[in-house]
Amino acid sequence: MGRSASRIWLAQLRKPPIKFFGWCRARKFEPSVQGSIISVKLGLWSRNPCCAESFGRRRPMLLKFRNPVGTLGLGLFALLVFGVESNCQSTSSTPPSLESLKAIEYAKQSDEGQNEVVSYSELLALINSCRAYSKGLSVLPEFHEPILTRGETGIAVFRKVSPSVVLVMMAKFKDDKVSDMGLGTGVILDASGYVLTNWHVVAGYESGVIFLKPTFGTEPPKNSAFGMRLIALNKQADLALLKIERPPTGLVPVKLGDISSVQVAEDIHIIGHPHGQLWSYSTGVVSQIRDNYDWKYEDGSEHLAKVLQMQTAINPGNSGGPVLDNNASMLGLVAMSEEGQNLNYAVAIDVIRGFVNRSMTASPSRGSEANIHSPKGKQYFGGAAGGLSITKTVYPEFVAYTVRDAKGLLIELIAETADGAVLTGIKPNAFGGFAEWLYKLPNGKTFAVKSEGTAPELITAGAAN
């Protein structure tokens, strides 16, 4: 073989690795994504229902791969490439549209049926969290850095701690539709992504995302939101510990104070999202420290903890926000207020320390996924031109269509919700899931989703690259 022909052959062999390793590389995805990116490895939980906008006698402050150079090396390289190709999922067939999938006549599957490609809980979590993300994008443009007029101490506290304060957006389904959105505050406890908020901020919701404080404005391309997992709950003390699944570098944790340093009448500082007014600052004083204080929300949940009674302005959306001293140390976590009484309360820092210490040392099995009930969908089988096989799975909240080629290799998955939102899995990966997804809201807005395995990891507002 001449030098020129050798170069042509080598060039041809170099092409497939780019293509196939792009689909099948082992659990490492390095996307080039422009725009707003959310890291969303979605967790689920379900607890007793607590409406985001229901506030009772005590109001919860929540707002709803060297190329081979020898002949032997080239041969091994070719075997490797074509071996990978044969083991990857099929992508050569043109997938049918949602409309054509819906028009197919299906027959009921046997009870055994085919296993779900992507589980019910993963699909539901993606749908719910995209809803929460969309809601977060709608309120972020309203954020403007506040003009502080409370003196140098207040300005210093806000500038130091506000990057540690996050926006928690929650969503849940009811009657085949997204029924509730919840908005609350959270505070970063350490650089690995632990976030503290209230029990009532997450109770009753199935999925959520966390937004960090914007640095360069509030337009979607400039903002990131991150998927979270529930680590622990303390219903009695109205506390919840969350964990950002893929935390970015540079998270700024808040400094925890000491209850022994709290003095009645000392100045305090509050940061939160009252009525969706994001990263707002207010100030006040400690009115009293109350041991074993009990309160009850309108949903019937009963709570008991040491609290700080405060004279300050807090409103729905402030829930889970830090109460800070003049040294920017956290003294408590905003919980609730009594309507018409100008009496506001925060869970005291010693209660928080105990809860966080216990939760971080608990078994890693504690978390949301162990608590999720995943209904078994009703499966139906159909066929389409080109030898395609389609499994239609009907769930309470959505219908999923799984498309395979004549060899049984995965091509596509489409899920449609009752309200018209459509989730499409494209570019199957080596792990039984999809490398990319598209999620289209009923209003036409589209999110592109990247995935390492079967669970979604990265989402950006706009179409896939």
Coordinates of C-alpha atoms in Angstrom, one line a residue:
M1 CA 0.0 0.0 0.0
G2 CA 1.4 3.4 -1.0
R3 CA 1.9 6.2 1.5
S4 CA -1.0 8.2 0.0
A5 CA -3.4 5.2 0.2
S6 CA -2.2 4.4 3.8
R7 CA -3.1 8.0 4.8
I8 CA -6.6 7.7 3.3
W9 CA -7.2 4.4 5.0
L10 CA -6.0 5.8 8.3
A11 CA -8.1 8.8 7.9
Q12 CA -11.2 6.7 7.3
L13 CA -10.5 4.7 10.4
R14 CA -10.2 7.8 12.5
K15 CA -13.7 8.9 11.9
P16 CA -15.8 6.3 13.7
P17 CA -14.2 6.8 17.1
I18 CA -15.3 10.3 17.1
K19 CA -18.8 9.3 16.3
F20 CA -19.3 6.2 18.4
F21 CA -17.3 7.3 21.5
G22 CA -19.4 10.4 21.5
W23 CA -22.3 8.1 22.2
C24 CA -20.8 5.3 24.2
R25 CA -18.0 6.7 26.4
A26 CA -18.1 5.3 29.8
R27 CA -19.9 7.6 32.2
K28 CA -18.1 10.8 31.4
F29 CA -19.9 13.5 29.5
E30 CA -18.1 16.7 28.5
P31 CA -20.8 18.8 26.8
S32 CA -20.2 22.1 25.2
V33 CA -23.3 23.9 26.2
Q34 CA -24.0 27.5 25.7
G35 CA -26.6 29.4 27.6
S36 CA -28.1 28.8 30.9
I37 CA -27.2 25.4 32.3
I38 CA -28.9 23.6 35.1
S39 CA -27.2 20.6 36.7
V40 CA -30.2 18.4 37.3
K41 CA -29.7 14.9 38.7
L42 CA -33.2 14.6 39.9
G43 CA -34.3 13.3 43.2
L44 CA -37.7 12.7 44.3
W45 CA -39.6 12.6 47.5
S46 CA -43.1 12.6 48.7
R47 CA -44.3 13.6 52.1
N48 CA -47.5 14.7 53.6
P49 CA -49.1 17.4 51.5
C50 CA -48.5 21.0 52.4
C51 CA -49.9 23.6 50.1
A52 CA -47.3 26.3 49.1
E53 CA -49.8 29.0 49.5
S54 CA -51.7 27.8 52.6
F55 CA -50.9 29.5 55.8
G56 CA -52.6 28.9 59.0
R57 CA -52.6 30.2 62.5
R58 CA -48.9 30.1 62.2
R59 CA -47.9 31.1 58.7
P60 CA -45.1 29.1 57.1
M61 CA -42.9 31.6 55.2
L62 CA -43.0 29.6 51.9
L63 CA -44.1 30.9 48.5
K64 CA -45.6 28.2 46.3
F65 CA -10.2 9.6 24.8
R66 CA -3.1 8.0 20.6
N67 CA -4.1 6.8 17.4
P68 CA -2.4 3.4 16.5
V69 CA 0.5 3.7 14.0
G70 CA 1.4 0.1 13.2
T71 CA -0.6 -2.4 11.2
L72 CA -1.3 -4.5 14.2
G73 CA -2.4 -1.4 16.1
L74 CA -4.7 -0.3 13.3
G75 CA -6.3 -3.7 13.2
L76 CA -7.0 -3.7 16.9
F77 CA -8.2 -0.2 16.7
A78 CA -10.7 -1.1 13.9
L79 CA -11.9 -4.1 15.9
L80 CA -12.5 -1.9 18.9
V81 CA -14.4 0.7 16.9
F82 CA -16.6 -1.7 15.1
G83 CA -17.2 -3.6 18.3
V84 CA -18.4 -0.5 20.0
E85 CA -20.6 0.3 17.0
S86 CA -22.3 -3.1 17.2
N87 CA -22.9 -2.8 20.9
C88 CA -24.2 0.8 20.9
Q89 CA -27.9 1.5 20.6
S90 CA -29.3 2.0 17.2
T91 CA -29.6 5.4 15.8
S92 CA -29.8 4.7 12.0
S93 CA -33.6 4.4 11.8
T94 CA -35.7 7.6 11.4
P95 CA -37.9 7.8 14.5
P96 CA -41.6 8.4 14.0
S97 CA -43.3 11.5 15.2
L98 CA -45.6 11.7 18.2
E99 CA -48.6 12.0 16.0
S100 CA -47.8 8.8 14.1
L101 CA -47.1 7.0 17.4
K102 CA -50.5 8.0 18.7
A103 CA -52.2 6.8 15.6
I104 CA -50.8 3.2 15.8
E105 CA -53.1 0.4 16.9
Y106 CA -51.7 -1.2 20.0
A107 CA -52.3 -4.6 21.6
K108 CA -52.1 -5.2 25.3
Q109 CA -48.8 -6.6 26.5
S110 CA -48.4 -9.7 28.7
D111 CA -48.0 -9.0 32.4
E112 CA -44.3 -9.5 32.1
G113 CA -43.8 -6.9 29.4
Q114 CA -40.6 -5.2 28.6
N115 CA -38.7 -3.4 31.3
E116 CA -38.9 0.4 31.4
V117 CA -36.0 2.0 29.5
V118 CA -36.2 5.0 31.8
S119 CA -38.1 4.6 35.0
Y120 CA -41.4 6.3 35.9
S121 CA -39.7 8.2 38.7
E122 CA -36.9 9.5 36.5
L123 CA -39.4 10.7 33.8
L124 CA -41.7 12.3 36.4
A125 CA -38.8 14.0 38.1
L126 CA -37.6 15.5 34.9
I127 CA -41.1 16.8 34.0
N128 CA -41.7 18.3 37.4
S129 CA -38.2 19.9 37.7
C130 CA -38.4 21.4 34.2
R131 CA -41.7 23.0 35.4
A132 CA -40.0 24.3 38.5
Y133 CA -37.1 25.6 36.4
S134 CA -39.5 27.3 34.0
K135 CA -41.2 29.0 37.0
G136 CA -37.8 30.1 38.3
L137 CA -36.9 31.7 35.0
S138 CA -40.1 33.6 35.1
V139 CA -39.3 35.3 38.4
L140 CA -35.6 35.8 38.1
P141 CA -35.9 38.8 35.7
E142 CA -37.6 40.6 38.5
F143 CA -34.5 40.5 40.7
H144 CA -32.4 43.6 41.0
E145 CA -29.6 44.1 43.6
P146 CA -31.3 45.9 46.4
I147 CA -30.2 49.4 47.4
L148 CA -29.2 49.1 51.0
T149 CA -29.9 52.0 53.3
R150 CA -29.3 50.5 56.8
G151 CA -25.7 51.5 57.2
E152 CA -22.4 49.8 56.7
T153 CA -23.1 46.8 58.9
G154 CA -26.2 45.8 57.0
I155 CA -24.5 46.3 53.7
A156 CA -21.5 44.2 54.8
V157 CA -23.7 41.4 56.0
F158 CA -25.8 41.3 52.9
R159 CA -22.8 41.3 50.5
K160 CA -21.1 38.6 52.5
V161 CA -24.0 36.2 53.0
S162 CA -26.3 36.8 50.0
P163 CA -24.3 34.4 47.7
S164 CA -24.9 31.7 50.4
V165 CA -28.7 32.2 50.0
V166 CA -30.5 30.2 47.4
L167 CA -33.9 30.1 45.7
V168 CA -35.7 26.8 46.2
M169 CA -38.4 26.0 43.5
M170 CA -40.7 23.0 44.0
A171 CA -43.3 21.3 41.8
K172 CA -45.8 18.5 42.1
F173 CA -48.5 16.8 40.1
K174 CA -52.2 16.4 40.9
D175 CA -54.9 15.0 38.6
D176 CA -52.4 14.6 35.7
K177 CA -51.3 18.2 35.8
V178 CA -48.7 20.3 37.6
S179 CA -50.9 21.5 40.4
D180 CA -48.6 23.5 42.7
M181 CA -45.4 25.4 42.6
G182 CA -43.6 26.3 45.8
L183 CA -41.0 29.0 46.3
G184 CA -38.8 29.2 49.4
T185 CA -35.4 30.2 50.6
G186 CA -32.4 28.0 51.5
V187 CA -28.9 28.5 52.8
I188 CA -25.7 26.8 51.7
L189 CA -24.0 25.0 54.7
D190 CA -20.8 23.8 53.0
A191 CA -19.0 23.8 49.7
S192 CA -20.1 20.3 48.8
G193 CA -23.6 21.5 48.2
Y194 CA -25.6 20.9 51.4
V195 CA -28.5 23.3 51.7
L196 CA -30.8 23.9 54.7
T197 CA -34.4 24.9 54.4
N198 CA -37.7 24.3 56.1
W199 CA -39.7 21.1 56.2
H200 CA -42.7 22.9 55.0
V201 CA -40.9 24.3 51.9
V202 CA -40.4 20.8 50.5
A203 CA -43.2 18.8 52.1
G204 CA -45.8 17.5 49.7
Y205 CA -43.7 18.3 46.6
E206 CA -42.1 15.7 44.3
S207 CA -39.3 17.5 42.6
G208 CA -37.4 20.8 42.7
V209 CA -34.4 22.8 41.6
I210 CA -32.1 25.3 43.3
F211 CA -31.1 28.6 41.8
L212 CA -28.0 30.4 43.0
K213 CA -27.9 34.1 43.4
P214 CA -27.3 35.7 40.0
T215 CA -23.9 37.3 39.5
F216 CA -24.3 39.0 36.2
G217 CA -28.0 39.7 35.9
T218 CA -31.1 37.7 35.7
E219 CA -31.7 36.7 32.1
P220 CA -31.9 32.8 31.6
P221 CA -28.5 32.5 29.7
K222 CA -26.8 34.0 32.7
N223 CA -28.4 31.8 35.4
S224 CA -27.9 28.2 36.5
A225 CA -30.2 25.9 38.5
F226 CA -29.2 22.6 40.0
G227 CA -31.0 19.4 40.8
M228 CA -31.2 18.4 44.4
R229 CA -31.8 15.4 46.6
L230 CA -33.5 15.3 49.9
I231 CA -31.1 14.1 52.6
A232 CA -33.1 14.4 55.8
L233 CA -36.3 15.9 57.3
N234 CA -37.2 16.9 60.9
K235 CA -40.9 17.6 60.7
Q236 CA -41.1 18.5 64.4
A237 CA -38.5 21.3 64.1
D238 CA -39.6 22.2 60.6
L239 CA -36.2 21.6 59.1
A240 CA -35.0 19.9 55.8
L241 CA -31.5 19.2 54.5
L242 CA -31.0 19.1 50.8
K243 CA -27.9 18.2 48.6
I244 CA -27.1 19.7 45.2
E245 CA -26.4 16.7 43.1
R246 CA -23.6 18.2 41.0
P247 CA -22.6 21.3 42.9
P248 CA -20.4 23.9 41.1
T249 CA -17.1 25.0 42.5
G250 CA -17.0 28.1 44.6
L251 CA -20.1 27.7 46.7
V252 CA -20.0 30.0 49.7
P253 CA -21.2 28.4 52.9
V254 CA -22.7 30.5 55.7
K255 CA -21.0 30.7 59.1
L256 CA -23.0 29.1 61.9
G257 CA -23.3 31.0 65.1
D258 CA -23.8 30.0 68.7
I259 CA -27.0 30.2 70.7
S260 CA -25.0 31.3 73.8
S261 CA -24.1 34.5 72.0
V262 CA -27.7 35.5 71.1
Q263 CA -28.9 38.5 73.1
V264 CA -32.4 39.8 73.4
A265 CA -32.7 43.2 71.6
E266 CA -29.6 42.6 69.5
D267 CA -29.8 43.5 65.8
I268 CA -30.5 40.8 63.3
H269 CA -30.5 40.7 59.5
I270 CA -32.8 38.6 57.2
I271 CA -32.2 37.6 53.6
G272 CA -34.9 35.8 51.6
H273 CA -37.5 36.0 48.8
P274 CA -40.7 37.5 50.3
H275 CA -43.6 37.2 47.9
G276 CA -41.1 36.3 45.2
Q277 CA -39.1 39.5 45.7
L278 CA -35.7 37.7 45.3
W279 CA -32.8 38.2 47.6
S280 CA -34.4 40.8 49.7
Y281 CA -32.9 42.2 52.8
S282 CA -34.6 43.3 56.0
T283 CA -33.5 44.0 59.6
G284 CA -34.9 43.8 63.1
V285 CA -34.2 42.7 66.6
V286 CA -34.4 39.5 68.7
S287 CA -37.4 39.9 70.9
Q288 CA -36.9 36.7 72.9
I289 CA -35.6 33.1 72.9
R290 CA -38.3 30.6 73.6
D291 CA -37.6 27.0 74.5
N292 CA -40.0 24.2 73.5
Y293 CA -42.2 26.5 71.5
D294 CA -45.0 24.7 69.7
W295 CA -46.9 25.9 66.7
K296 CA -49.3 24.4 64.1
Y297 CA -49.8 25.1 60.4
E298 CA -53.1 25.2 58.6
D299 CA -52.4 21.8 57.0
G300 CA -52.5 20.3 60.5
S301 CA -48.8 19.7 61.0
E302 CA -47.6 20.3 64.5
H303 CA -44.1 21.5 65.4
L304 CA -42.0 22.0 68.5
A305 CA -38.5 23.6 68.8
K306 CA -36.5 26.3 70.4
V307 CA -37.1 29.4 68.5
L308 CA -36.0 33.0 68.2
Q309 CA -38.9 35.4 68.5
M310 CA -38.2 38.4 66.2
Q311 CA -39.4 41.8 65.5
T312 CA -38.8 42.1 61.7
A313 CA -40.6 42.0 58.4
I314 CA -40.9 38.5 57.0
N315 CA -43.5 37.2 54.5
P316 CA -44.3 34.0 52.5
G317 CA -41.1 33.2 50.5
N318 CA -38.8 34.0 53.5
S319 CA -39.1 30.5 54.7
G320 CA -35.7 28.8 55.0
G321 CA -33.8 32.1 55.0
P322 CA -31.0 32.8 57.5
V323 CA -31.3 35.1 60.5
L324 CA -27.9 36.7 60.9
D325 CA -26.0 38.8 63.5
N326 CA -23.8 41.7 62.8
N327 CA -20.8 39.4 62.2
A328 CA -22.8 37.6 59.4
S329 CA -23.1 34.4 61.5
M330 CA -26.4 32.5 61.3
L331 CA -28.4 32.5 64.5
G332 CA -31.6 30.9 63.1
L333 CA -33.7 29.9 60.2
V334 CA -36.9 31.8 59.4
A335 CA -39.9 29.6 59.8
M336 CA -43.2 31.4 60.4
S337 CA -45.2 34.3 61.6
E338 CA -48.4 34.8 63.4
E339 CA -50.9 36.6 61.3
G340 CA -51.9 40.0 62.5
Q341 CA -49.6 39.8 65.6
N342 CA -46.3 41.0 64.1
L343 CA -44.8 38.0 65.8
N344 CA -42.2 36.2 63.7
Y345 CA -40.2 33.1 64.6
A346 CA -37.0 31.3 63.5
V347 CA -35.7 27.9 64.5
A348 CA -32.7 28.5 66.8
I349 CA -29.2 27.7 65.8
D350 CA -28.5 25.0 68.4
V351 CA -31.5 23.0 67.0
I352 CA -30.1 23.5 63.5
R353 CA -26.6 22.3 64.5
G354 CA -28.0 19.1 66.1
F355 CA -30.2 18.3 63.1
V356 CA -27.4 19.0 60.5
N357 CA -24.8 17.0 62.4
R358 CA -27.1 14.0 62.7
S359 CA -28.2 14.2 59.1
M360 CA -24.7 14.3 57.6
T361 CA -23.6 11.2 59.5
A362 CA -26.8 9.2 58.7
S363 CA -26.9 6.3 56.3
P364 CA -26.7 7.5 52.7
S365 CA -29.8 5.4 52.0
R366 CA -31.7 8.1 53.7
G367 CA -33.1 10.3 50.9
S368 CA -35.9 10.9 48.6
E369 CA -35.8 7.9 46.2
A370 CA -36.4 5.3 48.9
N371 CA -39.7 7.0 49.6
I372 CA -41.1 7.1 46.1
H373 CA -44.0 5.0 45.0
S374 CA -43.5 4.1 41.4
P375 CA -46.7 2.8 39.8
K376 CA -46.4 0.0 37.2
G377 CA -47.6 1.4 33.9
K378 CA -50.0 -0.5 31.6
Q379 CA -48.0 -1.6 28.5
Y380 CA -49.2 -2.0 25.0
F381 CA -47.3 -3.2 21.9
G382 CA -47.4 -1.9 18.3
G383 CA -45.4 -1.8 15.1
A384 CA -44.4 0.6 12.4
A385 CA -42.8 0.7 9.0
G386 CA -39.2 -0.4 8.7
G387 CA -39.7 -3.1 11.3
L388 CA -39.9 -0.6 14.2
S389 CA -41.5 -1.9 17.4
I390 CA -43.2 0.5 19.8
T391 CA -44.0 -0.1 23.5
K392 CA -46.7 2.3 24.8
T393 CA -46.7 2.7 28.6
V394 CA -49.6 4.5 30.2
Y395 CA -48.9 6.1 33.6
P396 CA -51.3 8.2 35.7
E397 CA -49.5 11.4 34.7
F398 CA -48.2 10.8 31.2
V399 CA -48.0 8.3 28.3
A400 CA -44.5 7.1 27.2
Y401 CA -43.7 5.6 23.7
T402 CA -40.5 3.6 23.5
V403 CA -39.3 3.0 19.9
R404 CA -36.9 0.2 18.9
D405 CA -35.5 -1.0 15.6
A406 CA -35.9 -4.5 14.0
K407 CA -33.0 -5.7 16.2
G408 CA -34.6 -4.5 19.4
L409 CA -32.1 -1.6 19.8
L410 CA -33.4 1.6 21.3
I411 CA -34.1 4.6 19.0
E412 CA -36.2 7.0 20.8
L413 CA -38.6 7.6 23.8
I414 CA -41.4 10.2 23.8
A415 CA -43.5 11.0 26.8
E416 CA -46.6 13.3 26.6
T417 CA -48.2 14.7 29.7
A418 CA -51.9 15.3 30.0
D419 CA -51.4 19.1 29.6
G420 CA -49.5 18.7 26.3
A421 CA -45.9 18.9 27.4
V422 CA -43.6 16.5 25.4
L423 CA -40.4 14.9 26.6
T424 CA -38.3 13.3 23.8
G425 CA -35.2 11.1 24.4
I426 CA -32.8 11.1 21.5
K427 CA -29.2 9.9 20.8
P428 CA -29.4 6.7 22.9
N429 CA -26.3 6.1 25.1
A430 CA -24.4 3.0 26.2
F431 CA -26.3 2.7 29.5
G432 CA -29.8 2.2 28.4
G433 CA -30.8 5.8 28.5
F434 CA -30.3 8.8 26.3
A435 CA -27.4 11.2 25.7
E436 CA -29.8 14.0 24.9
W437 CA -33.4 14.9 25.5
L438 CA -35.8 17.7 24.4
Y439 CA -38.5 18.9 26.7
K440 CA -41.2 21.1 25.1
L441 CA -43.6 22.9 27.3
P442 CA -47.2 23.5 26.2
N443 CA -46.4 27.1 25.4
G444 CA -43.7 26.0 23.0
K445 CA -40.7 26.8 25.1
T446 CA -38.0 24.1 24.7
F447 CA -35.3 22.8 27.1
A448 CA -32.4 20.7 26.0
V449 CA -31.2 18.0 28.4
K450 CA -27.9 16.2 28.5
S451 CA -27.4 12.8 30.3
E452 CA -24.6 10.5 31.4
G453 CA -26.7 7.4 31.9
T454 CA -30.4 7.0 32.4
A455 CA -30.9 10.1 34.6
P456 CA -30.8 13.7 33.3
E457 CA -27.8 15.7 34.4
L458 CA -27.7 19.0 32.4
I459 CA -30.4 21.2 31.1
T460 CA -30.2 24.4 29.1
A461 CA -33.0 26.7 27.9
G462 CA -33.3 26.3 24.2
A463 CA -32.8 23.5 21.6
A464 CA -30.2 20.8 21.8
N465 CA -26.8 21.5 20.2

